[in-house]
Coordinates of C-alpha atoms in Angstrom, one line a residue:
Chain A
M1 CA -23.9 7.6 31.4
V2 CA -23.4 6.8 27.7
R3 CA -21.2 10.0 27.7
N4 CA -19.2 8.7 30.7
R5 CA -18.8 5.4 28.7
R6 CA -17.5 7.3 25.6
W7 CA -14.9 9.1 27.7
S8 CA -13.8 6.0 29.5
V9 CA -13.2 4.3 26.3
G10 CA -11.4 7.2 24.8
F11 CA -9.2 7.6 27.7
S12 CA -8.3 4.1 28.1
V13 CA -7.3 3.8 24.5
L14 CA -5.0 7.0 24.9
V15 CA -3.5 5.5 28.3
A16 CA -2.8 2.3 26.5
L17 CA -1.2 4.2 23.6
A18 CA 0.8 6.3 25.8
G19 CA 1.9 3.2 27.8
L20 CA 3.1 1.4 24.6
Y21 CA 5.3 4.3 23.6
A22 CA 6.7 4.8 27.0
I23 CA 7.7 1.1 27.1
G24 CA 8.9 1.1 23.4
C25 CA 11.0 4.3 24.0
S26 CA 12.7 3.0 27.1
K27 CA 13.9 -0.3 25.4
S28 CA 17.5 -0.9 26.4
P29 CA 19.8 -2.9 23.9
G30 CA 20.8 -5.0 26.8
A31 CA 24.7 -4.3 26.6
L32 CA 27.0 -4.7 29.2
R33 CA 28.4 -1.3 30.3
N34 CA 31.6 -2.3 31.7
I35 CA 33.1 -3.9 28.6
A36 CA 34.9 -2.0 25.9
F37 CA 34.1 -3.1 22.3
T38 CA 36.1 -2.0 19.3
Y39 CA 36.3 -3.3 15.9
E40 CA 38.3 -2.9 12.6
S41 CA 37.4 -4.0 9.2
D42 CA 39.3 -5.2 6.2
P43 CA 38.8 -3.5 3.8
K44 CA 38.9 -0.5 6.0
S45 CA 35.7 0.9 4.2
P46 CA 33.4 -2.2 4.0
R47 CA 32.2 -3.0 0.6
A48 CA 29.8 -5.6 -0.9
G49 CA 31.4 -8.8 -0.9
L50 CA 33.6 -10.5 1.7
N51 CA 34.7 -8.4 4.6
T52 CA 36.7 -9.3 7.8
F53 CA 35.9 -7.8 11.0
T54 CA 38.4 -8.0 14.0
V55 CA 37.0 -7.4 17.5
T56 CA 38.5 -6.5 20.7
L57 CA 36.8 -7.1 23.9
T58 CA 38.4 -5.6 27.3
R59 CA 37.0 -4.9 30.6
A60 CA 37.0 -1.4 31.8
S61 CA 40.3 -1.9 33.4
G62 CA 41.8 -2.8 30.1
Q63 CA 42.1 -6.5 30.6
P64 CA 41.3 -8.6 27.6
L65 CA 38.3 -10.7 27.6
A66 CA 39.5 -14.1 26.4
G67 CA 37.6 -17.2 25.7
A68 CA 34.3 -15.5 24.6
H69 CA 32.3 -16.8 21.7
V70 CA 31.8 -14.1 19.1
S71 CA 29.4 -14.7 16.1
L72 CA 28.5 -12.2 13.3
E73 CA 25.2 -11.6 11.7
A74 CA 24.6 -9.0 9.1
D75 CA 21.1 -7.8 8.0
M76 CA 20.1 -5.5 5.4
S77 CA 18.0 -2.3 6.4
H78 CA 15.2 -3.5 4.3
A79 CA 12.9 -6.4 5.4
G80 CA 12.7 -9.3 3.0
M81 CA 16.3 -10.2 2.6
A82 CA 18.2 -13.2 4.2
P83 CA 20.6 -12.3 6.9
V84 CA 24.2 -13.6 6.6
F85 CA 26.0 -15.2 9.6
A86 CA 29.7 -15.9 10.4
E87 CA 31.6 -17.3 13.3
A88 CA 34.8 -15.4 14.6
R89 CA 37.7 -17.2 16.0
E90 CA 40.0 -16.0 18.9
L91 CA 43.4 -14.7 17.4
A92 CA 44.7 -13.6 20.8
P93 CA 43.2 -13.2 24.2
G94 CA 40.5 -10.7 23.7
R95 CA 40.9 -10.3 19.7
Y96 CA 38.4 -12.1 17.5
Q97 CA 38.2 -12.3 13.7
G98 CA 35.4 -13.2 11.5
T99 CA 34.8 -12.9 7.7
I100 CA 31.2 -12.3 6.5
D101 CA 29.8 -12.2 2.9
L102 CA 27.8 -8.8 2.6
N103 CA 26.3 -9.9 -0.7
M104 CA 24.4 -7.0 -1.7
R105 CA 25.0 -3.3 -2.2
G106 CA 23.1 -0.8 0.1
D107 CA 22.9 -0.5 3.7
W108 CA 23.7 -3.3 6.2
V109 CA 23.6 -3.6 9.9
V110 CA 26.3 -6.0 11.4
L111 CA 25.5 -7.5 14.8
F112 CA 28.1 -9.0 16.9
H113 CA 26.6 -11.5 19.2
I114 CA 29.0 -12.0 22.2
K115 CA 28.8 -14.6 24.9
L116 CA 31.4 -14.3 27.6
T117 CA 32.9 -17.3 29.5
S118 CA 30.8 -16.2 32.6
G119 CA 27.7 -16.9 30.4
E120 CA 26.7 -13.3 30.1
T121 CA 25.5 -12.3 26.5
F122 CA 25.3 -9.0 24.8
D123 CA 25.1 -7.6 21.3
R124 CA 27.0 -4.7 19.7
Q125 CA 25.5 -3.4 16.3
V126 CA 27.5 -1.4 13.6
E127 CA 25.7 0.3 10.9
L128 CA 27.3 0.2 7.4
R129 CA 25.9 2.8 5.0
N130 CA 25.9 2.6 1.2
L131 CA 28.1 -0.2 0.6
Q132 CA 29.2 -0.2 -2.9
A133 CA 30.9 -2.8 -5.1
T134 CA 34.6 -2.3 -5.7
Chain B
M1 CA -33.6 -12.3 -14.3
A2 CA -31.4 -13.5 -17.1
T3 CA -32.2 -12.8 -20.6
Q4 CA -32.6 -15.9 -22.5
S5 CA -31.9 -16.1 -26.1
S6 CA -32.5 -18.8 -28.7
N7 CA -29.4 -17.9 -30.6
P8 CA -26.7 -20.3 -29.3
E9 CA -23.9 -17.9 -30.4
V10 CA -25.4 -15.2 -28.1
L11 CA -24.9 -15.9 -24.5
P12 CA -27.4 -15.0 -22.1
L13 CA -26.7 -11.9 -20.1
E14 CA -26.0 -13.8 -17.0
A15 CA -23.8 -16.4 -18.6
A16 CA -21.8 -13.8 -20.5
H17 CA -20.2 -12.6 -17.2
F18 CA -18.5 -14.8 -14.3
D19 CA -19.9 -13.7 -11.2
L20 CA -18.0 -14.4 -8.0
L21 CA -21.2 -14.3 -6.0
R22 CA -22.6 -17.2 -7.9
V23 CA -19.6 -19.3 -7.0
P24 CA -20.4 -22.0 -4.5
L25 CA -19.1 -21.3 -0.8
I26 CA -17.4 -18.1 -1.8
G27 CA -20.5 -16.5 -3.1
G28 CA -22.5 -17.7 -0.2
F29 CA -20.1 -16.4 2.2
L30 CA -19.5 -13.0 0.5
R31 CA -23.4 -12.7 0.4
W32 CA -23.7 -13.1 4.1
R33 CA -24.0 -9.9 5.8
H34 CA -21.3 -10.5 8.4
S35 CA -18.7 -11.5 5.8
R36 CA -16.9 -8.3 6.0
T37 CA -16.5 -8.4 9.6
I38 CA -15.2 -12.0 9.4
L39 CA -12.5 -10.8 7.1
Q40 CA -11.8 -7.6 8.9
V41 CA -11.2 -9.3 12.4
P42 CA -8.2 -11.3 11.3
L43 CA -6.5 -8.3 9.7
F44 CA -7.3 -6.1 12.7
L45 CA -5.6 -8.7 14.9
V46 CA -2.6 -8.7 12.5
A47 CA -2.6 -4.9 12.6
V48 CA -2.5 -5.1 16.5
V49 CA 0.3 -7.7 16.7
M50 CA 2.2 -5.5 14.0
I51 CA 1.7 -2.5 16.2
L52 CA 2.8 -4.2 19.4
H53 CA 6.0 -5.7 17.7
G54 CA 6.7 -2.3 15.9
L55 CA 6.9 -0.5 19.2
L56 CA 8.1 -3.2 21.6
G57 CA 9.9 -5.7 19.4
P58 CA 13.5 -5.7 17.7
T59 CA 14.4 -2.4 16.0
L60 CA 15.9 -4.1 13.0
A61 CA 13.3 -4.0 10.2
P62 CA 14.0 -7.5 8.7
K63 CA 13.3 -9.0 12.3
N64 CA 10.3 -7.1 13.2
L65 CA 6.7 -8.0 12.2
A66 CA 5.5 -4.5 11.7
S67 CA 8.2 -3.8 8.8
V68 CA 8.1 -7.4 7.3
L69 CA 4.3 -7.4 7.2
T70 CA 3.8 -4.0 6.0
W71 CA 6.7 -3.4 3.5
I72 CA 6.8 -7.0 2.2
H73 CA 3.6 -8.9 2.4
F74 CA 0.8 -6.2 2.6
R75 CA 2.1 -4.2 -0.3
G76 CA 2.8 -7.2 -2.4
A77 CA -0.4 -9.0 -1.8
L78 CA -2.3 -5.9 -2.3
V79 CA -1.1 -5.2 -5.8
L80 CA -1.4 -8.9 -6.9
V81 CA -5.0 -9.2 -5.5
L82 CA -6.0 -5.9 -7.3
L83 CA -4.4 -7.6 -10.6
C84 CA -6.0 -10.8 -10.2
A85 CA -9.4 -9.9 -8.6
G86 CA -10.4 -6.6 -7.2
N87 CA -10.4 -4.2 -4.4
F88 CA -10.8 -6.9 -1.6
F89 CA -8.3 -5.2 0.7
C90 CA -10.7 -2.4 1.2
L91 CA -13.4 -4.9 1.9
A92 CA -11.2 -6.3 4.6
C93 CA -10.0 -3.0 5.7
P94 CA -9.3 -3.3 9.6
F95 CA -9.6 0.6 10.1
M96 CA -13.4 0.2 9.1
L97 CA -13.9 -2.4 11.7
V98 CA -12.6 0.0 14.4
R99 CA -14.8 2.8 12.8
N100 CA -17.8 0.7 12.9
A101 CA -17.3 -0.1 16.5
A102 CA -16.6 3.4 17.5
R103 CA -19.6 4.6 15.7
R104 CA -21.8 2.7 18.1
L105 CA -20.4 5.2 20.7
F106 CA -20.0 8.4 18.5
R107 CA -22.4 9.3 15.8
P108 CA -21.1 11.6 13.1
R109 CA -23.0 14.7 12.8
F110 CA -21.8 16.6 9.9
P111 CA -21.6 16.2 6.2
W112 CA -18.1 16.3 4.6
P113 CA -17.6 20.0 3.5
R114 CA -18.7 20.5 -0.1
A115 CA -15.5 22.2 -1.0
L116 CA -13.4 19.3 0.0
R117 CA -15.5 16.7 -2.0
N118 CA -12.7 15.8 -4.2
K119 CA -9.4 13.9 -4.3
W120 CA -7.0 16.9 -3.6
I121 CA -6.5 16.0 -0.1
S122 CA -5.9 12.3 -0.7
V123 CA -3.6 13.1 -3.6
A124 CA -1.6 15.4 -1.3
L125 CA -1.4 12.8 1.5
F126 CA -0.4 10.1 -1.0
V127 CA 2.5 12.4 -1.9
V128 CA 3.2 13.0 1.7
I129 CA 3.3 9.3 2.2
L130 CA 5.7 8.7 -0.7
F131 CA 7.8 11.7 0.6
T132 CA 8.1 10.6 4.3
Y133 CA 8.6 6.8 3.1
E134 CA 12.0 8.1 1.7
L135 CA 12.7 11.0 4.1
F136 CA 12.2 8.9 7.2
S137 CA 13.2 5.6 5.8
L138 CA 9.9 4.2 6.9
W139 CA 10.8 0.7 5.7
S140 CA 13.8 0.4 8.0
S141 CA 11.9 1.5 11.0
P142 CA 9.4 -0.7 12.9
W143 CA 8.7 2.2 15.1
W144 CA 7.8 4.6 12.4
T145 CA 5.8 1.8 10.6
A146 CA 3.6 1.0 13.8
S147 CA 3.3 4.8 14.4
L148 CA 1.9 5.2 10.9
A149 CA -0.6 2.3 11.5
I150 CA -1.7 4.0 14.8
A151 CA -1.9 7.4 13.0
Y152 CA -4.2 5.8 10.5
F153 CA -6.6 4.5 13.0
V154 CA -6.6 7.8 14.8
A155 CA -7.3 9.6 11.6
V156 CA -10.1 7.2 10.8
L157 CA -11.7 7.6 14.2
F158 CA -11.3 11.4 14.0
I159 CA -12.7 12.0 10.6
D160 CA -15.3 9.4 10.5
G161 CA -16.3 10.4 14.1
L162 CA -17.1 13.7 12.8
F163 CA -18.4 13.4 9.2
K164 CA -21.1 11.0 8.0
H165 CA -20.9 8.4 5.5
A166 CA -17.5 6.9 4.4
S167 CA -15.7 10.4 4.1
F168 CA -12.4 9.0 5.1
C169 CA -12.4 6.2 2.4
K170 CA -13.7 8.6 -0.4
F171 CA -11.9 11.9 0.2
V172 CA -9.0 11.1 2.6
C173 CA -7.4 7.7 2.6
P174 CA -4.4 7.5 0.4
I175 CA -4.3 3.8 0.5
G176 CA -7.9 3.7 -0.7
Q177 CA -7.2 6.1 -3.6
F178 CA -4.2 3.8 -4.6
N179 CA -6.8 0.9 -4.5
F180 CA -9.4 2.7 -6.4
I181 CA -7.1 3.8 -9.4
A182 CA -5.4 0.3 -9.4
S183 CA -8.7 -1.5 -9.3
T184 CA -9.7 0.1 -12.7
L185 CA -7.5 -2.5 -14.1
S186 CA -9.1 -5.4 -12.0
P187 CA -11.0 -8.1 -13.7
L188 CA -13.9 -8.0 -11.2
E189 CA -16.3 -5.2 -10.6
V190 CA -19.4 -4.9 -8.3
Q191 CA -22.1 -4.2 -10.8
V192 CA -25.8 -4.7 -11.6
R193 CA -26.8 -7.9 -13.1
D194 CA -29.8 -6.9 -14.9
H195 CA -30.6 -3.1 -15.4
G196 CA -34.1 -4.0 -16.3
V197 CA -34.7 -4.9 -12.7
C198 CA -33.1 -1.6 -11.4
D199 CA -35.5 0.3 -13.8
R200 CA -38.6 -1.3 -12.1
C201 CA -37.0 -0.9 -8.6
R202 CA -38.9 1.7 -6.5
T203 CA -37.0 1.6 -3.3
K204 CA -33.4 2.2 -4.6
D205 CA -32.0 0.3 -1.4
C206 CA -28.5 0.0 -2.9
I207 CA -27.9 3.6 -2.3
R208 CA -30.7 4.5 0.3
G209 CA -30.2 1.5 2.5
R210 CA -32.9 -0.9 3.6
R211 CA -35.2 0.9 6.1
Q212 CA -37.9 0.3 8.4
D213 CA -40.3 2.6 10.0
R214 CA -39.6 2.9 13.9
I215 CA -43.3 1.7 14.6
E216 CA -42.9 -1.2 12.3
Q217 CA -39.7 -2.1 14.0
A218 CA -41.1 -1.7 17.3
A219 CA -43.6 -4.7 16.5
P220 CA -43.1 -7.8 18.4
G221 CA -41.1 -10.5 17.0
T222 CA -39.2 -7.9 14.6
K223 CA -35.5 -8.8 14.4
S224 CA -33.0 -6.3 13.2
H225 CA -29.6 -5.1 13.2
A226 CA -30.8 -1.7 12.9
T227 CA -29.0 1.6 13.1
G228 CA -31.1 4.5 14.5
N229 CA -31.8 7.6 12.6
A230 CA -33.4 10.9 13.5
N231 CA -35.8 11.0 10.5
G232 CA -38.3 8.4 12.0
F233 CA -37.0 5.2 10.4
V234 CA -34.1 2.6 11.3
I235 CA -31.6 1.6 8.7
L236 CA -31.5 -2.3 8.6
Q237 CA -28.9 -2.3 6.0
R238 CA -27.0 0.6 4.9
G239 CA -26.6 1.5 1.2
C240 CA -23.4 2.7 -0.5
E241 CA -21.7 5.0 1.7
L242 CA -19.5 6.4 -1.1
A243 CA -22.4 7.6 -3.0
L244 CA -22.3 5.1 -5.9
F245 CA -25.8 4.4 -7.2
Q246 CA -25.4 1.0 -8.7
P247 CA -27.7 1.5 -11.8
Q248 CA -25.4 4.4 -12.7
K249 CA -21.8 3.2 -11.5
V250 CA -19.3 2.7 -14.1
G251 CA -16.1 0.8 -13.1
N252 CA -14.4 0.4 -9.8
M253 CA -13.5 4.0 -9.1
D254 CA -14.4 4.7 -5.6
C255 CA -15.8 1.3 -4.9
T256 CA -14.4 -0.3 -1.7
F257 CA -15.9 -3.7 -2.4
C258 CA -17.8 -3.3 0.8
L259 CA -20.8 -5.2 -0.6
D260 CA -23.5 -3.0 1.3
C261 CA -25.2 -2.7 -2.0
V262 CA -25.2 -6.5 -2.4
H263 CA -26.8 -6.9 1.0
A264 CA -29.2 -4.0 0.7
C265 CA -30.6 -5.0 -2.8
P266 CA -33.9 -6.7 -2.3
H267 CA -33.7 -8.2 -5.7
D268 CA -30.4 -10.1 -5.4
N269 CA -29.5 -8.0 -8.5
V270 CA -25.9 -6.9 -7.7
G271 CA -22.9 -9.1 -8.5
V272 CA -19.2 -9.2 -8.4
R273 CA -18.8 -9.7 -12.1
S274 CA -16.0 -10.0 -14.6
R275 CA -15.1 -7.3 -17.2
L276 CA -12.4 -6.1 -19.4
P277 CA -9.6 -4.8 -17.1
G278 CA -9.1 -1.0 -17.8
A279 CA -12.2 -0.8 -20.1
E280 CA -13.6 2.0 -17.7
L281 CA -10.5 4.1 -18.7
M282 CA -11.4 4.0 -22.5
V283 CA -14.8 5.5 -22.0
N284 CA -16.2 8.8 -20.5
P285 CA -19.7 8.4 -19.6
I286 CA -21.1 10.2 -16.4
R287 CA -20.3 8.2 -13.4
S288 CA -22.5 8.0 -10.2
G289 CA -20.7 9.6 -7.4
I290 CA -18.1 10.9 -9.5
G291 CA -19.2 12.7 -12.6
Y292 CA -17.1 12.7 -15.9
F293 CA -13.6 11.4 -15.8
S294 CA -12.8 14.0 -18.2
R295 CA -13.7 16.8 -15.9
R296 CA -12.1 15.6 -12.8
K297 CA -8.7 17.2 -12.7
D298 CA -8.2 15.8 -9.1
I299 CA -8.7 12.2 -10.3
A300 CA -6.3 12.8 -13.2
A301 CA -3.8 14.1 -10.8
L302 CA -4.3 11.0 -8.8
A303 CA -3.7 8.8 -11.9
L304 CA -0.6 10.8 -12.5
V305 CA 0.8 10.6 -9.0
F306 CA 0.1 7.0 -9.2
T307 CA 1.9 6.5 -12.3
F308 CA 5.0 8.7 -11.8
G309 CA 5.0 8.0 -8.0
A310 CA 5.8 4.3 -9.0
L311 CA 9.0 5.5 -10.7
V312 CA 9.9 7.8 -7.9
N313 CA 9.4 5.0 -5.4
A314 CA 11.4 2.6 -7.5
F315 CA 13.9 5.2 -8.2
G316 CA 14.6 5.4 -4.4
M317 CA 16.0 1.9 -4.3
V318 CA 18.5 1.8 -7.1
S319 CA 22.1 3.1 -7.4
P320 CA 21.8 6.1 -9.6
V321 CA 19.8 7.9 -6.8
Y322 CA 23.1 8.4 -5.0
A323 CA 24.6 10.2 -8.0
V324 CA 21.6 12.4 -8.4
E325 CA 21.4 13.2 -4.7
A326 CA 25.2 14.0 -4.6
W327 CA 25.0 16.2 -7.7
L328 CA 21.9 18.1 -6.3
T329 CA 23.5 18.5 -3.0
R330 CA 26.6 20.1 -4.8
L331 CA 24.6 22.2 -7.1
L332 CA 22.2 23.6 -4.5
S333 CA 24.7 23.7 -1.7
L334 CA 22.3 21.7 0.6
S335 CA 23.1 19.8 3.5
H336 CA 19.7 18.4 4.6
A337 CA 17.9 15.5 2.8
A338 CA 14.4 17.2 2.8
P339 CA 15.0 19.9 0.3
V340 CA 17.0 17.5 -2.0
L341 CA 14.2 14.9 -1.8
G342 CA 11.9 17.7 -2.3
V343 CA 13.5 18.8 -5.7
I344 CA 13.5 15.1 -6.8
F345 CA 9.9 14.8 -5.9
A346 CA 8.9 18.2 -7.7
T347 CA 10.9 17.1 -10.7
F348 CA 9.3 13.6 -11.1
L349 CA 5.9 14.3 -9.9
V350 CA 5.2 17.8 -11.2
V351 CA 7.8 19.1 -13.9
E352 CA 8.2 15.7 -15.8
P353 CA 4.4 15.0 -16.1
A354 CA 3.7 18.7 -17.1
I355 CA 6.3 18.6 -19.8
L356 CA 5.4 15.1 -21.2
L357 CA 1.5 15.6 -21.0
G358 CA 1.7 19.2 -22.2
A359 CA 3.8 18.3 -25.4
A360 CA 1.7 15.3 -26.1
A361 CA -1.4 17.2 -25.7
W362 CA -0.2 20.1 -28.0
L363 CA 0.9 17.6 -30.6
T364 CA -2.4 15.9 -30.5
R365 CA -4.0 19.2 -31.4
A366 CA -1.5 20.0 -33.9
L367 CA -1.2 16.5 -35.7
G368 CA -4.6 15.0 -35.0
G369 CA -6.6 18.1 -35.1
S370 CA -8.3 17.6 -31.7
T371 CA -10.6 20.5 -30.8
L372 CA -10.1 20.0 -27.2
R373 CA -7.9 22.4 -25.3
L374 CA -4.6 21.5 -23.8
V375 CA -5.6 20.9 -20.2
P376 CA -8.6 18.8 -21.0
L377 CA -6.7 16.8 -23.3
A378 CA -4.0 16.1 -20.8
V379 CA -6.7 15.2 -18.2
R380 CA -8.3 12.8 -20.6
Y381 CA -5.2 10.9 -21.6
S382 CA -3.7 11.0 -18.1
Y383 CA -5.8 7.9 -17.3
A384 CA -4.2 6.0 -20.1
L385 CA -1.0 6.1 -18.2
V386 CA -2.5 4.1 -15.3
P387 CA -1.5 0.7 -16.7
L388 CA 2.1 1.8 -16.8
G389 CA 2.0 2.8 -13.2
F390 CA 0.3 -0.2 -12.2
G391 CA 2.8 -2.4 -14.1
M392 CA 5.8 -0.6 -12.2
W393 CA 3.9 -0.9 -8.7
L394 CA 3.5 -4.6 -9.5
A395 CA 7.3 -5.1 -10.6
H396 CA 8.4 -3.4 -7.5
Y397 CA 6.2 -4.7 -4.9
G398 CA 5.9 -8.0 -6.5
F399 CA 9.7 -8.3 -6.3
H400 CA 10.0 -7.7 -2.7
F401 CA 6.9 -9.9 -2.0
L402 CA 8.1 -13.0 -4.1
T403 CA 11.8 -12.6 -3.0
G404 CA 10.9 -12.2 0.6
I405 CA 7.6 -14.2 1.0
L406 CA 9.1 -16.7 3.5
T407 CA 10.9 -14.2 5.7
I408 CA 7.6 -14.1 7.8
V409 CA 8.3 -17.5 9.1
P410 CA 11.4 -16.9 10.8
V411 CA 10.4 -13.6 12.0
T412 CA 7.3 -15.0 13.6
Q413 CA 9.3 -17.7 14.9
S414 CA 11.7 -15.2 16.4
A415 CA 8.7 -13.1 18.0
L416 CA 7.2 -16.1 19.6
A417 CA 10.6 -17.3 20.9
N418 CA 10.9 -13.9 22.7
L419 CA 7.6 -14.8 24.3
G420 CA 9.0 -18.2 25.4
V421 CA 7.2 -20.0 22.7
H422 CA 9.7 -22.1 20.5
L423 CA 7.8 -23.1 17.4
F424 CA 9.6 -25.7 15.1
G425 CA 13.1 -25.0 16.6
A426 CA 15.6 -22.0 15.9
P427 CA 14.3 -19.4 13.6
H428 CA 14.9 -20.3 9.9
W429 CA 16.6 -17.2 9.0
T430 CA 17.8 -18.5 5.6
W431 CA 14.2 -18.9 4.4
T432 CA 13.4 -15.9 2.2
G433 CA 11.5 -16.7 -1.1
M434 CA 11.9 -17.1 -4.9
P435 CA 15.4 -16.3 -6.3
A436 CA 15.7 -13.0 -8.0
R437 CA 16.6 -14.4 -11.3
F438 CA 13.2 -16.2 -11.4
V439 CA 11.4 -12.9 -10.3
Q440 CA 13.0 -10.7 -12.8
P441 CA 11.2 -12.1 -16.0
M442 CA 7.9 -11.6 -14.1
E443 CA 8.8 -8.0 -13.4
L444 CA 9.4 -7.5 -17.1
G445 CA 6.1 -9.2 -17.9
F446 CA 4.3 -6.7 -15.5
L447 CA 6.1 -3.7 -17.1
L448 CA 5.1 -5.0 -20.7
L449 CA 1.6 -5.6 -19.7
G450 CA 1.4 -2.1 -18.4
F451 CA 2.9 -0.8 -21.4
A452 CA 0.7 -2.7 -23.8
G453 CA -2.5 -1.7 -21.7
S454 CA -1.5 2.2 -21.8
L455 CA -0.8 1.9 -25.5
F456 CA -4.2 0.1 -26.1
I457 CA -6.2 2.7 -23.9
S458 CA -4.4 5.7 -25.6
Y459 CA -5.4 4.3 -29.0
Q460 CA -9.0 3.9 -28.0
L461 CA -9.1 7.4 -26.8
A462 CA -7.4 8.7 -29.9
E463 CA -10.0 6.9 -32.0
E464 CA -12.8 8.7 -30.3
D465 CA -11.1 12.0 -30.4
C466 CA -9.9 12.0 -33.9
A467 CA -11.8 9.4 -35.7
P468 CA -10.5 10.5 -39.2
Q469 CA -6.8 10.3 -38.2
P470 CA -6.6 8.4 -35.0
M471 CA -2.9 7.4 -35.5
R472 CA -1.9 11.0 -35.5
A473 CA -3.5 11.7 -32.2
F474 CA -2.2 8.4 -30.9
L475 CA 1.6 8.8 -31.8
P476 CA 2.4 11.6 -29.2
W477 CA 0.8 9.5 -26.4
A478 CA 2.6 6.5 -27.7
A479 CA 5.7 8.2 -27.3
V480 CA 5.0 9.3 -23.8
C481 CA 4.2 5.6 -22.9
L482 CA 7.3 4.5 -24.6
L483 CA 9.4 6.9 -22.6
I484 CA 7.8 5.9 -19.4
G485 CA 8.0 2.3 -20.2
L486 CA 11.6 2.6 -21.1
A487 CA 12.4 4.4 -17.8
S488 CA 10.5 1.6 -16.0
V489 CA 12.6 -1.2 -17.6
W490 CA 15.8 0.8 -17.1
L491 CA 14.9 1.1 -13.4
M492 CA 14.0 -2.4 -13.0
F493 CA 17.4 -3.5 -14.1
Q494 CA 19.5 -1.2 -12.1
P495 CA 21.5 -2.8 -9.3
M496 CA 19.2 -2.6 -6.4
E497 CA 20.2 -1.1 -3.2
M498 CA 18.4 -2.0 0.0
R499 CA 19.0 1.5 1.4
A500 CA 18.3 2.9 4.7
M501 CA 18.2 6.7 4.2
L502 CA 18.4 9.2 1.4
M503 CA 21.8 10.8 1.5
G504 CA 22.9 8.1 3.9
G505 CA 26.7 7.6 4.1

């Protein structure tokens, strides 16, 4: 009886752990598949300091996605640092531009938070490694 | 219990030491036999939340509770508590809570193998953790951080499920070894209040545990929280699981502050008392459960990994590491991070200590006339470097902790918001902590404190070794301390890179 209880406890813990890993590994970034996202940066190789990102959003058919709201968020790869935020403005239909201050050298992750006119939202993530001061 | 004295300048034995267990409320709480469990439960719940968020939450480290709590708050609070008090994190260790619960189901049967009763495994694991931290960028991966915590729970259950006593704590746990060696510099120590009482004690419950015969226990009205034993008695309160016999215990090495000895002592003769931080590194008596420091090459290796590992760990975060990596990659025609990292680790943790300590030991013999051979000399003085290492850990982890202490607020808000609980509005992402310009003077203070401590201990050892000419024996070690101290200051004032991966970019 006691032996059965031991095995039950052990087995339950293993199943719970396996479930956690299965859920964790199957997480989806939640991005919309039928939308093309491209970006350019100025300077071309991002550096510590002010960087301007120009984002182009189009449907799979090539039609520009106008009227979206695009905001930028940049986080360092290490915890404990404040993220920086910026808003992008629409330069032309489907083209959005925002300037963000990557205020430290090192590795950054830039998140583009995008909200379409239909109300759908999704994020795109760009990793910038080893940013150096100019 | 206290020795009274008519001389007002000589303090009674009791009054000479501050005793945490005599402090109202705190002392009463710590003397309560369930105090450890009460401290462990919140940390266990935090560990569970960290694991869940690490596996299921955001993949960005600054937004995940696993990485924020582990790499910012836990590490920083750990070193600051070690500096200001003692090894209280081992006291509240959540892994031991799970182990104790599991031991109700699985009784360990085996003694820890005699050949492994040393620190070599834990030293190796300490190095492995430092190495994987860099190689897999543990700080930038909530998934890896959560997996590390799970691996820790599994390892504890496996080892302490098989082997008796606190085998995991004493011989395996790398965090525990970090705490043990750092707590040699803590101001508090679990120690006997009056050795006369111990001399008269016949039961030695502090090490054997408080026992009761089975027949006695079976008597009506007997209330116990007993643990069964095959030898015809039950253990009402276990004694020290780490084999530290209180009357012969010296210092904090191997002490988890579990307070089992406090609860077991029938004479209320064990306290958590003040002492001179680092004093235990200046002397070389035989220590219960340890032996002589001077004969323990494994503990000396732990001290060296602790000291030089502090520099390597900080080196991984500053700009020049890129140049070194690029140079090594070209020189060795390598394309993968692991061998490059291996060369860096071997250089800093093996070659550099061997050269520095070897040269200083040789000079101590040549100048000071010490009769000890090179290796025993190096072993003896390696303990003097611990304050320098601790200063570096404090400066590094203290920086992250103090500059990022408030980040837990928006990360928690964000985690709750994902569950539909909106606490105090939108996450306050701009909340971070103290400005770096205020923290940097503190960092320098920690480094200078460590440097002064290492110099002081080195001189004490030199005085004992070469009484006629202590300065001659001291100078080589002072030079080693100066080199490590200068390297630490240089590292701390390098432009920091919050990096994701070695050889990244």
